[in-house]
């Protein structure tokens, strides 16, 4: 349980799987199981599930929602690739962080170390949300459709599609 004691029906701290899946969601439960060492006891409960939702899933969803909303408003479609000459330093930074994350997570998953892979993914989503998107909002909001705006869309699209591929296993 969340308090570190074993779960027992007689103690009143047991949580049925279907109840937990309905109340906290299976994605939250899945992330909780991936984000711990299998040899350690898992502190499982609704408060911990809320923490996972607030710190990882909601920021990821917000970045995705931001991208989809503005891409649809502007009619943006993925093209042949990123216009490298029009990338801003912030674009280059987040793409470098993405490649570093891909390398690290791939290595961790090959070593069956899901916990550290998950922690790195959480860190990248935090950087993407709190640094890249927040500092690039004006690039998405501006009226003119220039190469800078295209670079911002392309960069965020690349980050999101690569992140989803990393989350798939």
CSV table of N, CA and C in Angstrom, one decimal:
chain,number,residue,atom,x,y,z
A,1,UNK,N,0.8,-1.2,0.0
A,1,UNK,CA,0.0,0.0,0.0
A,1,UNK,C,0.9,1.2,0.0
A,2,UNK,N,0.3,2.4,-0.1
A,2,UNK,CA,1.0,3.7,-0.1
A,2,UNK,C,1.8,3.9,1.1
A,3,UNK,N,1.3,3.4,2.3
A,3,UNK,CA,2.0,3.6,3.5
A,3,UNK,C,3.1,2.6,3.8
A,4,UNK,N,3.4,1.7,2.8
A,4,UNK,CA,4.5,0.7,2.9
A,4,UNK,C,4.1,-0.6,3.5
A,5,UNK,N,2.8,-0.7,4.1
A,5,UNK,CA,2.4,-2.0,4.6
A,5,UNK,C,1.8,-2.9,3.5
A,6,UNK,N,1.8,-4.2,3.7
A,6,UNK,CA,1.2,-5.1,2.7
A,6,UNK,C,-0.3,-4.8,2.6
A,7,UNK,N,-0.8,-5.1,1.4
A,7,UNK,CA,-2.3,-4.9,1.2
A,7,UNK,C,-3.0,-6.1,1.7
A,8,UNK,N,-4.0,-5.9,2.5
A,8,UNK,CA,-4.9,-7.1,2.9
A,8,UNK,C,-6.3,-6.6,3.0
A,9,UNK,N,-7.2,-7.4,2.6
A,9,UNK,CA,-8.6,-7.1,2.7
A,9,UNK,C,-9.0,-6.9,4.2
A,10,UNK,N,-8.5,-7.7,5.0
A,10,UNK,CA,-8.9,-7.6,6.4
A,10,UNK,C,-8.4,-6.3,7.1
A,11,UNK,N,-7.3,-5.7,6.5
A,11,UNK,CA,-6.8,-4.5,7.0
A,11,UNK,C,-7.5,-3.3,6.4
A,12,UNK,N,-8.3,-3.5,5.3
A,12,UNK,CA,-9.0,-2.5,4.7
A,12,UNK,C,-8.2,-1.6,3.7
A,13,UNK,N,-7.0,-2.1,3.4
A,13,UNK,CA,-6.2,-1.2,2.5
A,13,UNK,C,-5.9,-1.9,1.1
A,14,UNK,N,-6.7,-3.0,0.8
A,14,UNK,CA,-6.6,-3.6,-0.5
A,14,UNK,C,-7.3,-2.9,-1.5
A,15,UNK,N,-6.8,-2.8,-2.7
A,15,UNK,CA,-7.4,-2.2,-3.8
A,15,UNK,C,-7.6,-3.2,-4.9
A,16,UNK,N,-8.8,-3.4,-5.3
A,16,UNK,CA,-9.1,-4.4,-6.4
A,16,UNK,C,-8.6,-3.8,-7.8
A,17,UNK,N,-8.1,-4.6,-8.6
A,17,UNK,CA,-7.6,-4.2,-9.9
A,17,UNK,C,-8.6,-3.4,-10.7
A,18,UNK,N,-9.8,-3.9,-10.9
A,18,UNK,CA,-10.8,-3.2,-11.7
A,18,UNK,C,-11.2,-1.9,-11.1
A,19,UNK,N,-11.3,-1.8,-9.8
A,19,UNK,CA,-11.6,-0.5,-9.1
A,19,UNK,C,-10.4,0.5,-9.4
A,20,UNK,N,-9.2,0.0,-9.3
A,20,UNK,CA,-8.1,0.9,-9.5
A,20,UNK,C,-8.0,1.4,-11.0
A,21,UNK,N,-8.3,0.4,-11.9
A,21,UNK,CA,-8.3,0.8,-13.3
A,21,UNK,C,-9.3,1.8,-13.6
A,22,UNK,N,-10.5,1.6,-13.0
A,22,UNK,CA,-11.6,2.6,-13.3
A,22,UNK,C,-11.3,4.0,-12.6
A,23,UNK,N,-10.8,3.9,-11.4
A,23,UNK,CA,-10.6,5.2,-10.7
A,23,UNK,C,-9.4,6.0,-11.2
A,24,UNK,N,-8.2,5.3,-11.3
A,24,UNK,CA,-7.0,6.1,-11.7
A,24,UNK,C,-6.6,5.9,-13.1
A,25,UNK,N,-7.1,4.9,-13.8
A,25,UNK,CA,-6.8,4.7,-15.2
A,25,UNK,C,-5.6,3.7,-15.4
A,26,UNK,N,-5.7,3.0,-16.5
A,26,UNK,CA,-4.7,1.9,-16.7
A,26,UNK,C,-3.3,2.5,-17.1
A,27,UNK,N,-3.3,3.7,-17.8
A,27,UNK,CA,-2.1,4.3,-18.2
A,27,UNK,C,-1.3,4.7,-16.9
A,28,UNK,N,-2.0,5.2,-15.9
A,28,UNK,CA,-1.3,5.6,-14.7
A,28,UNK,C,-0.8,4.4,-14.0
A,29,UNK,N,-1.6,3.3,-14.0
A,29,UNK,CA,-1.1,2.1,-13.3
A,29,UNK,C,0.1,1.5,-14.1
A,30,UNK,N,0.0,1.5,-15.4
A,30,UNK,CA,1.1,1.0,-16.2
A,30,UNK,C,2.4,1.7,-15.9
A,31,UNK,N,2.3,3.1,-15.8
A,31,UNK,CA,3.5,3.9,-15.6
A,31,UNK,C,4.0,3.6,-14.2
A,32,UNK,N,3.1,3.5,-13.2
A,32,UNK,CA,3.6,3.2,-11.9
A,32,UNK,C,4.4,1.9,-11.8
A,33,UNK,N,4.0,0.9,-12.5
A,33,UNK,CA,4.7,-0.4,-12.5
A,33,UNK,C,6.0,-0.3,-13.3
A,34,UNK,N,6.0,0.5,-14.4
A,34,UNK,CA,7.3,0.6,-15.1
A,34,UNK,C,8.3,1.4,-14.4
A,35,UNK,N,7.8,2.4,-13.6
A,35,UNK,CA,8.7,3.4,-12.9
A,35,UNK,C,9.2,2.9,-11.5
A,36,UNK,N,9.4,1.7,-11.4
A,36,UNK,CA,10.0,1.2,-10.1
A,36,UNK,C,10.8,0.0,-10.4
A,37,UNK,N,11.7,-0.3,-9.4
A,37,UNK,CA,12.6,-1.5,-9.6
A,37,UNK,C,11.8,-2.7,-9.2
A,38,UNK,N,11.8,-3.7,-10.1
A,38,UNK,CA,11.0,-4.9,-9.8
A,38,UNK,C,11.3,-5.6,-8.5
A,39,UNK,N,12.6,-5.5,-8.1
A,39,UNK,CA,13.0,-6.2,-6.8
A,39,UNK,C,12.5,-5.5,-5.6
A,40,UNK,N,12.0,-4.3,-5.7
A,40,UNK,CA,11.5,-3.5,-4.5
A,40,UNK,C,10.0,-3.6,-4.5
A,41,UNK,N,9.4,-3.4,-3.3
A,41,UNK,CA,8.0,-3.3,-3.2
A,41,UNK,C,7.5,-2.1,-3.9
A,42,UNK,N,6.3,-2.2,-4.5
A,42,UNK,CA,5.7,-1.1,-5.2
A,42,UNK,C,4.7,-0.4,-4.2
A,43,UNK,N,4.9,0.9,-4.0
A,43,UNK,CA,4.0,1.6,-3.1
A,43,UNK,C,2.8,2.0,-4.1
A,44,UNK,N,1.7,1.3,-3.9
A,44,UNK,CA,0.6,1.5,-4.9
A,44,UNK,C,-0.6,2.1,-4.1
A,45,UNK,N,-1.2,3.1,-4.8
A,45,UNK,CA,-2.4,3.7,-4.2
A,45,UNK,C,-2.8,4.9,-5.0
A,46,UNK,N,-3.9,5.5,-4.7
A,46,UNK,CA,-4.5,6.6,-5.4
A,46,UNK,C,-3.7,7.9,-5.3
A,47,UNK,N,-3.1,8.1,-4.2
A,47,UNK,CA,-2.3,9.4,-4.1
A,47,UNK,C,-1.1,9.3,-5.0
A,48,UNK,N,-0.5,8.1,-5.0
A,48,UNK,CA,0.7,8.0,-5.9
A,48,UNK,C,0.3,8.0,-7.3
A,49,UNK,N,-0.9,7.5,-7.6
A,49,UNK,CA,-1.4,7.6,-9.0
A,49,UNK,C,-1.7,9.0,-9.4
A,50,UNK,N,-2.2,9.8,-8.5
A,50,UNK,CA,-2.5,11.2,-8.8
A,50,UNK,C,-1.1,11.9,-9.1
A,51,UNK,N,-0.1,11.6,-8.4
A,51,UNK,CA,1.2,12.2,-8.6
A,51,UNK,C,1.7,11.8,-10.0
A,52,UNK,N,1.6,10.6,-10.4
A,52,UNK,CA,2.1,10.2,-11.7
A,52,UNK,C,1.3,10.9,-12.8
A,53,UNK,N,0.0,11.1,-12.6
A,53,UNK,CA,-0.9,11.8,-13.5
A,53,UNK,C,-0.4,13.2,-13.7
A,54,UNK,N,-0.2,13.9,-12.5
A,54,UNK,CA,0.1,15.3,-12.5
A,54,UNK,C,1.5,15.6,-13.1
A,55,UNK,N,2.5,14.7,-12.7
A,55,UNK,CA,3.9,15.0,-13.1
A,55,UNK,C,4.3,14.5,-14.5
A,56,UNK,N,3.5,13.5,-15.0
A,56,UNK,CA,4.0,13.0,-16.3
A,56,UNK,C,2.8,13.0,-17.4
A,57,UNK,N,1.7,12.4,-17.1
A,57,UNK,CA,0.7,12.2,-18.1
A,57,UNK,C,0.0,13.5,-18.5
A,58,UNK,N,-0.3,14.3,-17.6
A,58,UNK,CA,-1.0,15.6,-17.9
A,58,UNK,C,0.0,16.6,-18.6
A,59,UNK,N,1.2,16.7,-18.2
A,59,UNK,CA,2.1,17.6,-19.1
A,59,UNK,C,2.3,17.0,-20.5
A,60,UNK,N,2.4,15.7,-20.6
A,60,UNK,CA,2.6,15.1,-21.9
A,60,UNK,C,1.3,15.4,-22.8
A,61,UNK,N,0.2,15.2,-22.2
A,61,UNK,CA,-1.1,15.5,-22.9
A,61,UNK,C,-1.2,17.0,-23.2
A,62,UNK,N,-0.8,17.8,-22.4
A,62,UNK,CA,-0.9,19.3,-22.6
A,62,UNK,C,0.0,19.7,-23.8
A,63,UNK,N,1.2,19.1,-23.9
A,63,UNK,CA,2.1,19.4,-25.0
A,63,UNK,C,1.4,18.9,-26.3
A,64,UNK,N,0.9,17.7,-26.3
A,64,UNK,CA,0.2,17.1,-27.5
A,64,UNK,C,-1.0,18.0,-27.9
A,65,UNK,N,-1.8,18.3,-26.9
A,65,UNK,CA,-3.0,19.2,-27.2
A,65,UNK,C,-2.6,20.5,-27.7
A,66,UNK,N,-1.5,21.1,-27.2
A,66,UNK,CA,-1.1,22.4,-27.7
A,66,UNK,C,-0.7,22.3,-29.2
A,67,UNK,N,0.1,21.2,-29.5
A,67,UNK,CA,0.6,21.0,-30.9
A,67,UNK,C,-0.6,20.8,-31.8
A,68,UNK,N,-1.5,19.9,-31.4
A,68,UNK,CA,-2.7,19.6,-32.3
A,68,UNK,C,-3.5,20.8,-32.5
A,69,UNK,N,-3.8,21.5,-31.5
A,69,UNK,CA,-4.7,22.7,-31.6
A,69,UNK,C,-4.1,23.7,-32.6
A,70,UNK,N,-2.9,24.1,-32.4
A,70,UNK,CA,-2.3,25.1,-33.3
A,70,UNK,C,-2.0,24.6,-34.7
A,71,UNK,N,-1.6,23.3,-34.8
A,71,UNK,CA,-1.3,22.8,-36.1
A,71,UNK,C,-2.6,22.7,-36.9
A,72,UNK,N,-3.7,22.4,-36.3
A,72,UNK,CA,-5.0,22.3,-37.0
A,72,UNK,C,-5.4,23.7,-37.4
A,73,UNK,N,-5.3,24.7,-36.5
A,73,UNK,CA,-5.6,26.1,-36.8
A,73,UNK,C,-4.9,26.6,-38.0
A,74,UNK,N,-3.6,26.3,-38.1
A,74,UNK,CA,-2.8,26.8,-39.2
A,74,UNK,C,-2.8,25.8,-40.4
A,75,UNK,N,-3.4,24.7,-40.3
A,75,UNK,CA,-3.4,23.7,-41.4
A,75,UNK,C,-2.1,23.1,-41.6
A,76,UNK,N,-1.2,23.0,-40.6
A,76,UNK,CA,0.1,22.5,-40.8
A,76,UNK,C,0.1,21.0,-41.0
A,77,UNK,N,0.9,20.5,-41.9
A,77,UNK,CA,1.0,19.1,-42.2
A,77,UNK,C,2.5,18.7,-42.1
A,78,UNK,N,2.9,17.6,-41.6
A,78,UNK,CA,4.3,17.2,-41.6
A,78,UNK,C,4.8,17.1,-43.0
A,79,UNK,N,6.0,17.6,-43.2
A,79,UNK,CA,6.6,17.7,-44.5
A,79,UNK,C,7.7,16.7,-44.7
A,80,UNK,N,8.6,17.0,-45.6
A,80,UNK,CA,9.7,16.1,-45.9
A,80,UNK,C,10.8,16.1,-44.7
A,81,UNK,N,10.9,17.1,-44.0
A,81,UNK,CA,11.8,17.1,-42.9
A,81,UNK,C,11.9,18.5,-42.3
A,82,UNK,N,12.8,18.6,-41.3
A,82,UNK,CA,13.0,19.9,-40.7
A,82,UNK,C,13.9,20.8,-41.5
A,83,UNK,N,13.5,22.1,-41.7
A,83,UNK,CA,14.4,23.0,-42.4
A,83,UNK,C,15.6,23.4,-41.5
A,84,UNK,N,16.7,22.7,-41.6
A,84,UNK,CA,17.8,22.8,-40.7
A,84,UNK,C,18.3,24.3,-40.6
A,85,UNK,N,18.3,25.0,-41.7
A,85,UNK,CA,18.8,26.4,-41.7
A,85,UNK,C,18.0,27.3,-40.9
A,86,UNK,N,16.7,27.0,-40.7
A,86,UNK,CA,15.8,27.9,-40.0
A,86,UNK,C,15.6,27.5,-38.5
A,87,UNK,N,16.3,26.5,-38.0
A,87,UNK,CA,16.2,26.1,-36.6
A,87,UNK,C,16.8,27.2,-35.7
A,88,UNK,N,16.0,27.5,-34.7
A,88,UNK,CA,16.5,28.4,-33.7
A,88,UNK,C,17.4,27.6,-32.7
A,89,UNK,N,18.2,28.3,-31.9
A,89,UNK,CA,19.0,27.6,-30.8
A,89,UNK,C,18.1,26.8,-29.9
A,90,UNK,N,16.9,27.2,-29.6
A,90,UNK,CA,16.0,26.4,-28.7
A,90,UNK,C,15.6,25.1,-29.4
A,91,UNK,N,15.4,25.2,-30.7
A,91,UNK,CA,15.0,24.0,-31.5
A,91,UNK,C,16.2,23.0,-31.5
A,92,UNK,N,17.4,23.5,-31.7
A,92,UNK,CA,18.6,22.7,-31.7
A,92,UNK,C,18.8,22.0,-30.3
A,93,UNK,N,18.5,22.8,-29.3
A,93,UNK,CA,18.7,22.3,-27.9
A,93,UNK,C,17.7,21.2,-27.7
A,94,UNK,N,16.5,21.3,-28.0
A,94,UNK,CA,15.5,20.3,-27.7
A,94,UNK,C,15.7,19.1,-28.5
A,95,UNK,N,16.1,19.3,-29.8
A,95,UNK,CA,16.4,18.1,-30.6
A,95,UNK,C,17.6,17.3,-30.1
A,96,UNK,N,18.6,18.1,-29.6
A,96,UNK,CA,19.8,17.4,-29.1
A,96,UNK,C,19.4,16.6,-27.8
A,97,UNK,N,18.6,17.2,-27.0
A,97,UNK,CA,18.1,16.6,-25.8
A,97,UNK,C,17.3,15.3,-26.1
A,98,UNK,N,16.5,15.4,-27.2
A,98,UNK,CA,15.7,14.3,-27.7
A,98,UNK,C,16.6,13.2,-28.1
A,99,UNK,N,17.7,13.5,-28.9
A,99,UNK,CA,18.6,12.4,-29.3
A,99,UNK,C,19.3,11.8,-28.2
A,100,UNK,N,19.7,12.6,-27.2
A,100,UNK,CA,20.3,12.1,-26.0
A,100,UNK,C,19.4,11.2,-25.2
A,101,UNK,N,18.1,11.6,-25.1
A,101,UNK,CA,17.1,10.7,-24.5
A,101,UNK,C,16.9,9.4,-25.2
A,102,UNK,N,16.8,9.5,-26.5
A,102,UNK,CA,16.6,8.3,-27.3
A,102,UNK,C,17.8,7.3,-27.0
A,103,UNK,N,19.0,7.8,-27.1
A,103,UNK,CA,20.1,6.9,-26.8
A,103,UNK,C,20.1,6.3,-25.4
A,104,UNK,N,19.8,7.2,-24.4
A,104,UNK,CA,19.8,6.7,-23.0
A,104,UNK,C,18.7,5.7,-22.8
A,105,UNK,N,17.5,6.0,-23.2
A,105,UNK,CA,16.3,5.1,-23.0
A,105,UNK,C,16.5,3.8,-23.7
A,106,UNK,N,17.0,3.8,-25.0
A,106,UNK,CA,17.3,2.6,-25.7
A,106,UNK,C,18.3,1.7,-24.9
A,107,UNK,N,19.3,2.3,-24.4
A,107,UNK,CA,20.3,1.6,-23.7
A,107,UNK,C,19.7,1.0,-22.4
A,108,UNK,N,18.9,1.8,-21.7
A,108,UNK,CA,18.3,1.3,-20.5
A,108,UNK,C,17.3,0.1,-20.7
A,109,UNK,N,16.5,0.3,-21.8
A,109,UNK,CA,15.5,-0.8,-22.1
A,109,UNK,C,16.2,-2.0,-22.6
A,110,UNK,N,17.4,-1.9,-23.3
A,110,UNK,CA,18.1,-3.1,-23.7
A,110,UNK,C,18.7,-3.8,-22.5
A,111,UNK,N,19.0,-3.1,-21.4
A,111,UNK,CA,19.5,-3.7,-20.1
A,111,UNK,C,18.3,-4.0,-19.2
A,112,UNK,N,17.1,-4.0,-19.6
A,112,UNK,CA,15.9,-4.3,-18.8
A,112,UNK,C,15.8,-3.4,-17.6
A,113,UNK,N,16.2,-2.1,-17.8
A,113,UNK,CA,16.1,-1.1,-16.7
A,113,UNK,C,15.0,-0.1,-17.0
A,114,UNK,N,13.8,-0.5,-16.9
A,114,UNK,CA,12.6,0.3,-17.2
A,114,UNK,C,12.5,1.5,-16.3
A,115,UNK,N,12.9,1.4,-15.1
A,115,UNK,CA,12.8,2.5,-14.1
A,115,UNK,C,13.6,3.7,-14.5
A,116,UNK,N,14.8,3.5,-14.9
A,116,UNK,CA,15.7,4.6,-15.3
A,116,UNK,C,15.3,5.2,-16.6
A,117,UNK,N,14.8,4.3,-17.5
A,117,UNK,CA,14.3,4.8,-18.8
A,117,UNK,C,13.0,5.7,-18.6
A,118,UNK,N,12.2,5.3,-17.7
A,118,UNK,CA,11.0,6.1,-17.4
A,118,UNK,C,11.4,7.4,-16.8
A,119,UNK,N,12.3,7.4,-15.9
A,119,UNK,CA,12.7,8.7,-15.2
A,119,UNK,C,13.3,9.6,-16.3
A,120,UNK,N,14.1,9.1,-17.2
A,120,UNK,CA,14.6,10.0,-18.3
A,120,UNK,C,13.5,10.5,-19.2
A,121,UNK,N,12.5,9.7,-19.5
A,121,UNK,CA,11.4,10.2,-20.3
A,121,UNK,C,10.6,11.2,-19.5
A,122,UNK,N,10.4,11.1,-18.2
A,122,UNK,CA,9.7,12.1,-17.4
A,122,UNK,C,10.5,13.4,-17.5
A,123,UNK,N,11.8,13.3,-17.4
A,123,UNK,CA,12.7,14.5,-17.4
A,123,UNK,C,12.5,15.2,-18.8
A,124,UNK,N,12.5,14.4,-19.9
A,124,UNK,CA,12.4,15.0,-21.2
A,124,UNK,C,11.1,15.7,-21.4
A,125,UNK,N,10.0,15.1,-20.9
A,125,UNK,CA,8.7,15.7,-21.0
A,125,UNK,C,8.6,17.0,-20.3
A,126,UNK,N,9.2,17.0,-19.1
A,126,UNK,CA,9.3,18.2,-18.3
A,126,UNK,C,10.1,19.3,-19.1
A,127,UNK,N,11.2,19.0,-19.7
A,127,UNK,CA,11.9,20.0,-20.5
A,127,UNK,C,11.1,20.4,-21.7
A,128,UNK,N,10.5,19.5,-22.3
A,128,UNK,CA,9.7,19.8,-23.5
A,128,UNK,C,8.5,20.8,-23.2
A,129,UNK,N,7.9,20.5,-22.1
A,129,UNK,CA,6.7,21.3,-21.7
A,129,UNK,C,7.2,22.6,-21.1
A,130,UNK,N,8.1,22.6,-20.1
A,130,UNK,CA,8.4,23.8,-19.3
A,130,UNK,C,9.4,24.7,-20.0
A,131,UNK,N,10.2,24.1,-20.9
A,131,UNK,CA,11.2,25.0,-21.5
A,131,UNK,C,10.9,25.2,-23.0
A,132,UNK,N,10.7,24.2,-23.8
A,132,UNK,CA,10.6,24.4,-25.2
A,132,UNK,C,9.2,25.0,-25.5
A,133,UNK,N,8.1,24.4,-25.1
A,133,UNK,CA,6.8,24.9,-25.5
A,133,UNK,C,6.6,26.3,-24.9
A,134,UNK,N,6.9,26.5,-23.6
A,134,UNK,CA,6.7,27.8,-23.0
A,134,UNK,C,7.4,28.9,-23.7
A,135,UNK,N,8.7,28.6,-24.1
A,135,UNK,CA,9.5,29.7,-24.7
A,135,UNK,C,9.3,29.8,-26.2
A,136,UNK,N,8.5,28.9,-26.8
A,136,UNK,CA,8.2,29.0,-28.2
A,136,UNK,C,6.8,29.3,-28.6
A,137,UNK,N,6.0,29.6,-27.6
A,137,UNK,CA,4.6,29.9,-27.8
A,137,UNK,C,4.3,31.0,-28.9
A,138,UNK,N,5.1,32.0,-28.8
A,138,UNK,CA,4.9,33.2,-29.7
A,138,UNK,C,5.2,32.8,-31.1
A,139,UNK,N,6.1,31.8,-31.3
A,139,UNK,CA,6.4,31.3,-32.7
A,139,UNK,C,5.2,30.6,-33.3
A,140,UNK,N,4.4,29.9,-32.5
A,140,UNK,CA,3.2,29.2,-32.9
A,140,UNK,C,2.0,30.2,-33.1
A,141,UNK,N,2.0,31.3,-32.3
A,141,UNK,CA,0.9,32.2,-32.3
A,141,UNK,C,0.9,33.2,-33.4
A,142,UNK,N,2.1,33.5,-33.9
A,142,UNK,CA,2.2,34.6,-34.8
A,142,UNK,C,1.4,34.4,-36.1
A,143,UNK,N,0.9,35.4,-36.7
A,143,UNK,CA,0.0,35.3,-37.9
A,143,UNK,C,0.7,34.8,-39.1
A,144,UNK,N,1.9,35.3,-39.4
A,144,UNK,CA,2.6,35.0,-40.6
A,144,UNK,C,3.1,33.5,-40.6
A,145,UNK,N,3.1,32.9,-41.7
A,145,UNK,CA,3.5,31.5,-41.8
A,145,UNK,C,4.9,31.5,-42.5
A,146,UNK,N,5.9,31.8,-41.6
A,146,UNK,CA,7.3,31.8,-42.1
A,146,UNK,C,8.1,30.6,-41.8
A,147,UNK,N,9.3,30.6,-42.1
A,147,UNK,CA,10.2,29.4,-41.9
A,147,UNK,C,10.4,29.2,-40.4
A,148,UNK,N,10.4,30.2,-39.6
A,148,UNK,CA,10.5,30.1,-38.2
A,148,UNK,C,9.4,29.3,-37.6
A,149,UNK,N,8.2,29.6,-38.0
A,149,UNK,CA,7.0,28.9,-37.5
A,149,UNK,C,7.0,27.5,-38.0
A,150,UNK,N,7.4,27.3,-39.2
A,150,UNK,CA,7.5,25.9,-39.8
A,150,UNK,C,8.5,25.1,-39.0
A,151,UNK,N,9.6,25.7,-38.6
A,151,UNK,CA,10.7,25.0,-37.8
A,151,UNK,C,10.1,24.7,-36.5
A,152,UNK,N,9.4,25.5,-35.9
A,152,UNK,CA,8.8,25.3,-34.5
A,152,UNK,C,7.8,24.1,-34.6
A,153,UNK,N,7.0,24.1,-35.6
A,153,UNK,CA,6.0,22.9,-35.8
A,153,UNK,C,6.8,21.7,-36.1
A,154,UNK,N,7.8,21.7,-37.0
A,154,UNK,CA,8.5,20.5,-37.3
A,154,UNK,C,9.3,20.0,-36.1
A,155,UNK,N,9.9,20.9,-35.3
A,155,UNK,CA,10.6,20.4,-34.1
A,155,UNK,C,9.7,19.8,-33.1
A,156,UNK,N,8.6,20.4,-32.8
A,156,UNK,CA,7.6,19.8,-31.8
A,156,UNK,C,7.0,18.5,-32.4
A,157,UNK,N,6.7,18.4,-33.6
A,157,UNK,CA,6.2,17.2,-34.2
A,157,UNK,C,7.3,16.1,-34.1
A,158,UNK,N,8.5,16.4,-34.4
A,158,UNK,CA,9.6,15.4,-34.3
A,158,UNK,C,9.7,14.9,-32.9
A,159,UNK,N,9.7,15.8,-31.9
A,159,UNK,CA,9.8,15.4,-30.5
A,159,UNK,C,8.6,14.5,-30.1
A,160,UNK,N,7.4,14.9,-30.4
A,160,UNK,CA,6.3,14.1,-30.0
A,160,UNK,C,6.2,12.7,-30.7
A,161,UNK,N,6.5,12.7,-32.0
A,161,UNK,CA,6.5,11.3,-32.6
A,161,UNK,C,7.6,10.4,-32.1
A,162,UNK,N,8.8,11.0,-31.9
A,162,UNK,CA,9.9,10.2,-31.3
A,162,UNK,C,9.6,9.7,-29.9
A,163,UNK,N,9.0,10.6,-29.1
A,163,UNK,CA,8.6,10.3,-27.7
A,163,UNK,C,7.6,9.2,-27.7
A,164,UNK,N,6.6,9.2,-28.6
A,164,UNK,CA,5.6,8.2,-28.6
A,164,UNK,C,6.2,6.8,-28.9
A,165,UNK,N,7.2,6.8,-29.8
A,165,UNK,CA,7.9,5.6,-30.2
A,165,UNK,C,8.7,5.1,-29.0
A,166,UNK,N,9.3,6.0,-28.2
A,166,UNK,CA,10.0,5.6,-27.0
A,166,UNK,C,9.1,5.0,-25.9
A,167,UNK,N,7.9,5.6,-25.8
A,167,UNK,CA,7.0,5.1,-24.8
A,167,UNK,C,6.3,3.8,-25.2
A,168,UNK,N,6.3,3.4,-26.5
A,168,UNK,CA,5.6,2.2,-26.9
A,168,UNK,C,6.0,0.9,-26.2
A,169,UNK,N,7.3,0.7,-26.0
A,169,UNK,CA,7.6,-0.6,-25.3
A,169,UNK,C,7.1,-0.7,-23.9
